[in-house]
Amino acid sequence: MPLPRFILNDQRVKNSHGFYLLNAGGRFDRFLANPVMLDNHDPDRLIGRWEDLAVEGDLLTAVPVFDEGTELGRERKGQVERGFLKGASIGLYIHAAEYRMNPATGENELYVTEWEQIESSTTALPSNAGALTLKIYDQGRQPVPEERLAAYLDSIVRLTTINEKMPTINQNGGGGAPAPASVSLTAAAQVALGLSGTPDSAAISAAVVELSARYEQEKAAREKLETEAAAAREQATREMIALAIREGRITADQQANYEKLAAADYETTKAALEALPTKASLSAQVKGAAGGSGIPAERKAWNLHAWMKEDMPGLRKLKTDDPEAYAEILKRV
């Protein structure tokens, strides 16, 4: 039985990555030279090829031809014939994108205006009924990680805006479409951009987009680490100063000053606090004149309530060191 045509793209529908893909901006020459069909964008799972790639109104469609010489190819073909597998997904490289007013929604939305088809895959998880999931590749034909995608698209939009403002150089000497301008770069610049030979403006633009996306990803990762480090340092400062207050090295009204000092120089502040003497517990003052335990003269009049309020640790020490004095205090409620 003939297999159904698959919808590879519906330019009216926003895809799962949040943009519209315009069919008119597609470049298909390299894809048509080797129209591979992958299983869910896995380069190690070739399951067939695509034929009769065509634009039908707003739709980009093609007919799948499965490789029945492989078990996976036969399996996927059977799933299509039985109506269980209906989704397709384009793998593409983006050359240009811009924000436009969408007349259907009245909102300013992202449109990919120039792109190249790398491959197309069958997939069980379409992002919507028309425009299916997409796999976006960078200049080196490597998939762009999901966490880098927003920065990658933003870089392309900014570079597209810059290119539109630059004068076009027509190297044909007359009519016809302008050819990409050849640009001279230093050897160091070519190495930094990962280019070789004599790159044209399009190749340089693509390399700059990739470099910018990597920079944005690394910047975001660095900012995250810096935020986490700052939070950890603030927590350590709070704990250090709280301990100093508990140990009697400083008083509670000095807390704000030491927090400012620690924010400026944590290690020096830590050393300064550790150098301060701890305040002896009142219980340490409970010593008898003859080597036994006793009660200081200024506390002779304390009743049980006063001890519990002023020096509970000292009261516990009396219980251990001077049970008789402790028993007398219990009587003075």
CSV table of N, CA and C in Angstrom, one decimal, residues 53-168:
chain,number,residue,atom,x,y,z
A,53,LEU,N,10.1,15.8,-2.2
A,53,LEU,CA,10.0,17.0,-1.3
A,53,LEU,C,9.3,18.1,-2.1
A,54,ALA,N,8.2,18.7,-1.5
A,54,ALA,CA,7.4,19.7,-2.2
A,54,ALA,C,6.8,20.7,-1.2
A,55,VAL,N,6.6,21.9,-1.7
A,55,VAL,CA,5.9,22.9,-0.9
A,55,VAL,C,4.5,23.0,-1.5
A,56,GLU,N,3.5,22.7,-0.6
A,56,GLU,CA,2.1,22.7,-1.0
A,56,GLU,C,1.4,23.8,-0.2
A,57,GLY,N,1.3,25.0,-0.8
A,57,GLY,CA,0.7,26.1,0.0
A,57,GLY,C,1.6,26.4,1.2
A,58,ASP,N,1.1,26.3,2.4
A,58,ASP,CA,1.8,26.6,3.6
A,58,ASP,C,2.6,25.3,4.1
A,59,LEU,N,2.4,24.2,3.5
A,59,LEU,CA,3.0,23.0,4.0
A,59,LEU,C,4.3,22.6,3.2
A,60,LEU,N,5.2,22.0,3.9
A,60,LEU,CA,6.4,21.4,3.3
A,60,LEU,C,6.2,19.9,3.5
A,61,THR,N,6.1,19.1,2.5
A,61,THR,CA,5.8,17.7,2.6
A,61,THR,C,6.8,16.8,1.8
A,62,ALA,N,6.8,15.5,2.2
A,62,ALA,CA,7.6,14.6,1.5
A,62,ALA,C,7.0,13.2,1.7
A,63,VAL,N,7.5,12.2,0.9
A,63,VAL,CA,7.0,10.9,1.0
A,63,VAL,C,8.2,10.0,1.5
A,64,PRO,N,7.9,9.2,2.6
A,64,PRO,CA,8.9,8.4,3.2
A,64,PRO,C,9.1,7.1,2.4
A,65,VAL,N,10.4,6.7,2.3
A,65,VAL,CA,10.7,5.4,1.7
A,65,VAL,C,11.6,4.7,2.7
A,66,PHE,N,11.1,3.7,3.4
A,66,PHE,CA,11.8,3.0,4.4
A,66,PHE,C,12.7,1.9,3.9
A,67,ASP,N,13.8,1.8,4.6
A,67,ASP,CA,14.8,0.8,4.3
A,67,ASP,C,14.4,-0.5,4.9
A,68,GLU,N,13.8,-1.4,4.1
A,68,GLU,CA,13.2,-2.6,4.6
A,68,GLU,C,14.3,-3.7,4.8
A,69,GLY,N,15.6,-3.3,4.4
A,69,GLY,CA,16.7,-4.2,4.7
A,69,GLY,C,17.1,-4.2,6.1
A,70,THR,N,16.6,-3.3,6.9
A,70,THR,CA,16.9,-3.2,8.3
A,70,THR,C,15.7,-3.5,9.2
A,71,GLU,N,15.9,-4.0,10.3
A,71,GLU,CA,14.8,-4.4,11.2
A,71,GLU,C,14.0,-3.1,11.6
A,72,LEU,N,14.8,-2.1,12.0
A,72,LEU,CA,14.1,-0.8,12.4
A,72,LEU,C,13.4,-0.2,11.3
A,73,GLY,N,13.9,-0.2,10.1
A,73,GLY,CA,13.2,0.3,8.9
A,73,GLY,C,11.8,-0.4,8.7
A,74,ARG,N,11.9,-1.7,8.8
A,74,ARG,CA,10.6,-2.5,8.6
A,74,ARG,C,9.6,-2.2,9.7
A,75,GLU,N,10.2,-2.0,10.9
A,75,GLU,CA,9.3,-1.7,12.1
A,75,GLU,C,8.6,-0.4,11.9
A,76,ARG,N,9.4,0.7,11.5
A,76,ARG,CA,8.8,2.0,11.4
A,76,ARG,C,7.8,2.0,10.2
A,77,LYS,N,8.1,1.3,9.2
A,77,LYS,CA,7.2,1.3,8.0
A,77,LYS,C,5.9,0.7,8.5
A,78,GLY,N,5.9,-0.4,9.2
A,78,GLY,CA,4.7,-1.0,9.7
A,78,GLY,C,3.9,-0.1,10.6
A,79,GLN,N,4.6,0.7,11.4
A,79,GLN,CA,3.9,1.6,12.3
A,79,GLN,C,3.2,2.7,11.5
A,80,VAL,N,3.8,3.1,10.4
A,80,VAL,CA,3.2,4.1,9.5
A,80,VAL,C,1.9,3.5,8.9
A,81,GLU,N,2.1,2.3,8.3
A,81,GLU,CA,1.0,1.6,7.6
A,81,GLU,C,-0.2,1.4,8.6
A,82,ARG,N,0.1,1.1,9.8
A,82,ARG,CA,-1.0,0.8,10.8
A,82,ARG,C,-1.5,2.1,11.4
A,83,GLY,N,-1.0,3.2,11.0
A,83,GLY,CA,-1.5,4.5,11.5
A,83,GLY,C,-1.0,4.9,12.9
A,84,PHE,N,0.1,4.2,13.4
A,84,PHE,CA,0.6,4.6,14.7
A,84,PHE,C,1.7,5.6,14.7
A,85,LEU,N,2.3,5.8,13.6
A,85,LEU,CA,3.4,6.7,13.4
A,85,LEU,C,3.1,7.8,12.4
A,86,LYS,N,2.9,9.0,12.8
A,86,LYS,CA,2.4,10.0,11.8
A,86,LYS,C,3.3,11.3,11.9
A,87,GLY,N,4.2,11.4,12.8
A,87,GLY,CA,5.0,12.6,13.0
A,87,GLY,C,6.3,12.6,12.3
A,88,ALA,N,6.7,13.8,11.9
A,88,ALA,CA,8.0,14.0,11.2
A,88,ALA,C,8.6,15.3,11.8
A,89,SER,N,9.9,15.4,11.7
A,89,SER,CA,10.7,16.5,12.3
A,89,SER,C,11.9,16.8,11.4
A,90,ILE,N,12.0,18.1,11.2
A,90,ILE,CA,13.1,18.6,10.4
A,90,ILE,C,14.3,18.9,11.2
A,91,GLY,N,15.5,18.5,10.7
A,91,GLY,CA,16.8,18.9,11.3
A,91,GLY,C,17.3,20.0,10.4
A,92,LEU,N,17.6,21.2,11.0
A,92,LEU,CA,18.0,22.3,10.2
A,92,LEU,C,19.0,23.2,10.8
A,93,TYR,N,19.7,24.0,9.9
A,93,TYR,CA,20.6,25.0,10.4
A,93,TYR,C,20.0,26.4,10.0
A,94,ILE,N,20.0,27.3,11.0
A,94,ILE,CA,19.3,28.6,10.8
A,94,ILE,C,20.4,29.6,10.3
A,95,HIS,N,20.0,30.3,9.2
A,95,HIS,CA,20.9,31.4,8.7
A,95,HIS,C,20.4,32.8,9.1
A,96,ALA,N,19.1,33.0,9.2
A,96,ALA,CA,18.6,34.3,9.5
A,96,ALA,C,17.2,34.2,10.2
A,97,ALA,N,16.9,35.1,11.1
A,97,ALA,CA,15.6,35.2,11.8
A,97,ALA,C,15.3,36.6,12.2
A,98,GLU,N,14.1,36.9,12.4
A,98,GLU,CA,13.7,38.2,12.8
A,98,GLU,C,12.3,38.2,13.4
A,99,TYR,N,12.0,39.2,14.2
A,99,TYR,CA,10.7,39.4,14.8
A,99,TYR,C,9.8,40.2,13.8
A,100,ARG,N,8.6,39.6,13.6
A,100,ARG,CA,7.6,40.3,12.8
A,100,ARG,C,6.2,40.3,13.5
A,101,MET,N,5.4,41.2,13.0
A,101,MET,CA,4.0,41.2,13.5
A,101,MET,C,3.2,40.1,12.9
A,102,ASN,N,2.7,39.2,13.7
A,102,ASN,CA,1.8,38.1,13.2
A,102,ASN,C,0.4,38.6,13.0
A,103,PRO,N,-0.1,38.7,11.8
A,103,PRO,CA,-1.4,39.3,11.6
A,103,PRO,C,-2.5,38.4,12.2
A,104,ALA,N,-2.2,37.1,12.4
A,104,ALA,CA,-3.2,36.2,13.0
A,104,ALA,C,-3.4,36.4,14.5
A,105,THR,N,-2.2,36.8,15.2
A,105,THR,CA,-2.3,36.9,16.7
A,105,THR,C,-2.2,38.4,17.1
A,106,GLY,N,-1.7,39.2,16.2
A,106,GLY,CA,-1.5,40.6,16.5
A,106,GLY,C,-0.3,40.8,17.4
A,107,GLU,N,0.6,39.8,17.5
A,107,GLU,CA,1.8,39.9,18.4
A,107,GLU,C,3.0,39.9,17.5
A,108,ASN,N,4.1,40.5,18.1
A,108,ASN,CA,5.4,40.4,17.5
A,108,ASN,C,6.1,39.1,17.8
A,109,GLU,N,6.2,38.3,16.8
A,109,GLU,CA,6.7,36.9,17.0
A,109,GLU,C,7.9,36.6,16.1
A,110,LEU,N,8.6,35.5,16.5
A,110,LEU,CA,9.9,35.2,15.9
A,110,LEU,C,9.7,34.3,14.6
A,111,TYR,N,10.3,34.7,13.5
A,111,TYR,CA,10.2,34.0,12.2
A,111,TYR,C,11.6,33.7,11.8
A,112,VAL,N,11.8,32.4,11.4
A,112,VAL,CA,13.1,32.0,10.8
A,112,VAL,C,12.9,32.2,9.3
A,113,THR,N,13.7,33.1,8.7
A,113,THR,CA,13.5,33.5,7.3
A,113,THR,C,14.5,32.9,6.3
A,114,GLU,N,15.6,32.4,6.8
A,114,GLU,CA,16.6,31.7,6.0
A,114,GLU,C,17.1,30.5,6.8
A,115,TRP,N,17.1,29.3,6.2
A,115,TRP,CA,17.5,28.1,6.9
A,115,TRP,C,17.9,27.0,5.8
A,116,GLU,N,18.6,26.0,6.3
A,116,GLU,CA,19.0,24.9,5.4
A,116,GLU,C,18.6,23.6,6.1
A,117,GLN,N,18.0,22.8,5.3
A,117,GLN,CA,17.5,21.4,5.8
A,117,GLN,C,18.7,20.5,5.8
A,118,ILE,N,19.0,19.9,6.9
A,118,ILE,CA,20.1,18.9,7.1
A,118,ILE,C,19.6,17.5,7.0
A,119,GLU,N,18.5,17.2,7.7
A,119,GLU,CA,17.9,15.9,7.6
A,119,GLU,C,16.4,16.0,8.0
A,120,SER,N,15.7,14.9,7.9
A,120,SER,CA,14.3,14.8,8.5
A,120,SER,C,14.2,13.5,9.1
A,121,SER,N,13.4,13.5,10.2
A,121,SER,CA,13.2,12.2,10.9
A,121,SER,C,11.8,11.9,11.2
A,122,THR,N,11.5,10.7,11.4
A,122,THR,CA,10.2,10.3,11.9
A,122,THR,C,10.2,10.4,13.4
A,123,THR,N,9.1,10.8,14.0
A,123,THR,CA,9.1,11.0,15.4
A,123,THR,C,7.7,10.7,15.9
A,124,ALA,N,7.6,10.2,17.1
A,124,ALA,CA,6.3,9.8,17.7
A,124,ALA,C,5.8,11.0,18.5
A,125,LEU,N,6.6,12.1,18.7
A,125,LEU,CA,6.2,13.2,19.5
A,125,LEU,C,6.1,14.5,18.8
A,126,PRO,N,5.1,14.7,17.9
A,126,PRO,CA,5.0,16.0,17.2
A,126,PRO,C,4.6,17.1,18.2
A,127,SER,N,5.1,18.3,18.0
A,127,SER,CA,4.8,19.4,18.9
A,127,SER,C,3.4,20.0,18.7
A,128,ASN,N,2.9,19.8,17.5
A,128,ASN,CA,1.5,20.3,17.3
A,128,ASN,C,1.0,19.6,16.0
A,129,ALA,N,-0.2,19.9,15.6
A,129,ALA,CA,-0.8,19.1,14.5
A,129,ALA,C,-0.2,19.4,13.2
A,130,GLY,N,0.5,20.6,13.0
A,130,GLY,CA,1.0,20.9,11.7
A,130,GLY,C,2.5,21.0,11.7
A,131,ALA,N,3.0,22.0,12.3
A,131,ALA,CA,4.5,22.1,12.4
A,131,ALA,C,5.0,21.2,13.5
A,132,LEU,N,5.8,20.3,13.1
A,132,LEU,CA,6.2,19.2,14.1
A,132,LEU,C,7.5,19.7,14.7
A,133,THR,N,8.0,18.8,15.6
A,133,THR,CA,9.2,19.1,16.3
A,133,THR,C,10.4,19.3,15.4
A,134,LEU,N,11.3,20.2,15.8
A,134,LEU,CA,12.5,20.5,15.0
A,134,LEU,C,13.8,20.1,15.8
A,135,LYS,N,14.8,19.8,15.1
A,135,LYS,CA,16.2,19.7,15.7
A,135,LYS,C,17.0,20.7,15.0
A,136,ILE,N,17.6,21.6,15.8
A,136,ILE,CA,18.4,22.7,15.3
A,136,ILE,C,19.9,22.4,15.4
A,137,TYR,N,20.7,22.5,14.3
A,137,TYR,CA,22.1,22.2,14.3
A,137,TYR,C,22.9,23.5,14.2
A,138,ASP,N,24.1,23.5,14.7
A,138,ASP,CA,25.0,24.6,14.6
A,138,ASP,C,25.8,24.5,13.3
A,139,GLN,N,26.8,25.4,13.1
A,139,GLN,CA,27.5,25.5,11.9
A,139,GLN,C,28.3,24.2,11.7
A,140,GLY,N,28.7,23.5,12.8
A,140,GLY,CA,29.5,22.3,12.7
A,140,GLY,C,28.6,21.1,12.5
A,141,ARG,N,27.4,21.3,12.2
A,141,ARG,CA,26.4,20.2,12.1
A,141,ARG,C,26.2,19.4,13.4
A,142,GLN,N,26.4,20.0,14.5
A,142,GLN,CA,26.1,19.4,15.8
A,142,GLN,C,24.8,20.0,16.4
A,143,PRO,N,24.0,19.1,17.0
A,143,PRO,CA,22.8,19.6,17.6
A,143,PRO,C,23.0,20.7,18.7
A,144,VAL,N,22.2,21.8,18.6
A,144,VAL,CA,22.3,22.8,19.6
A,144,VAL,C,21.6,22.3,20.9
A,145,PRO,N,22.3,22.3,22.0
A,145,PRO,CA,21.6,21.8,23.3
A,145,PRO,C,20.4,22.7,23.6
A,146,GLU,N,19.4,22.1,24.3
A,146,GLU,CA,18.2,22.8,24.6
A,146,GLU,C,18.5,24.1,25.5
A,147,GLU,N,19.5,23.9,26.4
A,147,GLU,CA,19.8,25.1,27.3
A,147,GLU,C,20.5,26.2,26.6
A,148,ARG,N,21.0,26.0,25.4
A,148,ARG,CA,21.7,27.0,24.6
A,148,ARG,C,20.8,27.6,23.5
A,149,LEU,N,19.6,27.0,23.3
A,149,LEU,CA,18.8,27.4,22.2
A,149,LEU,C,18.3,28.8,22.2
A,150,ALA,N,17.9,29.3,23.4
A,150,ALA,CA,17.4,30.7,23.4
A,150,ALA,C,18.4,31.7,23.1
A,151,ALA,N,19.6,31.5,23.7
A,151,ALA,CA,20.7,32.4,23.4
A,151,ALA,C,21.2,32.3,21.9
A,152,TYR,N,21.1,31.1,21.4
A,152,TYR,CA,21.5,30.8,20.0
A,152,TYR,C,20.6,31.6,19.0
A,153,LEU,N,19.3,31.5,19.3
A,153,LEU,CA,18.3,32.2,18.4
A,153,LEU,C,18.4,33.7,18.6
A,154,ASP,N,18.6,34.1,19.8
A,154,ASP,CA,18.8,35.6,20.0
A,154,ASP,C,20.0,36.1,19.3
A,155,SER,N,21.1,35.3,19.2
A,155,SER,CA,22.3,35.8,18.5
A,155,SER,C,22.0,35.9,17.0
A,156,ILE,N,21.2,34.9,16.5
A,156,ILE,CA,20.9,35.0,15.0
A,156,ILE,C,20.1,36.2,14.7
A,157,VAL,N,19.1,36.5,15.6
A,157,VAL,CA,18.3,37.7,15.3
A,157,VAL,C,19.1,38.9,15.3
A,158,ARG,N,20.0,39.1,16.3
A,158,ARG,CA,20.8,40.3,16.4
A,158,ARG,C,21.7,40.4,15.2
A,159,LEU,N,22.3,39.2,14.7
A,159,LEU,CA,23.2,39.2,13.6
A,159,LEU,C,22.4,39.5,12.3
A,160,THR,N,21.2,39.0,12.2
A,160,THR,CA,20.4,39.3,11.0
A,160,THR,C,20.1,40.8,10.9
A,161,THR,N,19.8,41.4,12.1
A,161,THR,CA,19.6,42.9,12.1
A,161,THR,C,20.8,43.6,11.6
A,162,ILE,N,22.0,43.2,12.1
A,162,ILE,CA,23.2,43.9,11.7
A,162,ILE,C,23.5,43.7,10.2
A,163,ASN,N,23.3,42.5,9.7
A,163,ASN,CA,23.5,42.3,8.3
A,163,ASN,C,22.6,43.0,7.4
A,164,GLU,N,21.4,43.2,7.8
A,164,GLU,CA,20.4,44.0,7.0
A,164,GLU,C,20.8,45.5,6.9
A,165,LYS,N,21.5,46.0,7.9
A,165,LYS,CA,22.0,47.4,7.8
A,165,LYS,C,23.2,47.6,7.0
A,166,MET,N,23.9,46.5,6.7
A,166,MET,CA,25.2,46.6,5.9
A,166,MET,C,24.9,46.7,4.5
A,167,PRO,N,25.7,47.4,3.7
A,167,PRO,CA,25.5,47.5,2.3
A,167,PRO,C,25.8,46.2,1.6
A,168,THR,N,25.0,45.9,0.5
A,168,THR,CA,25.2,44.6,-0.2
A,168,THR,C,26.2,44.8,-1.3
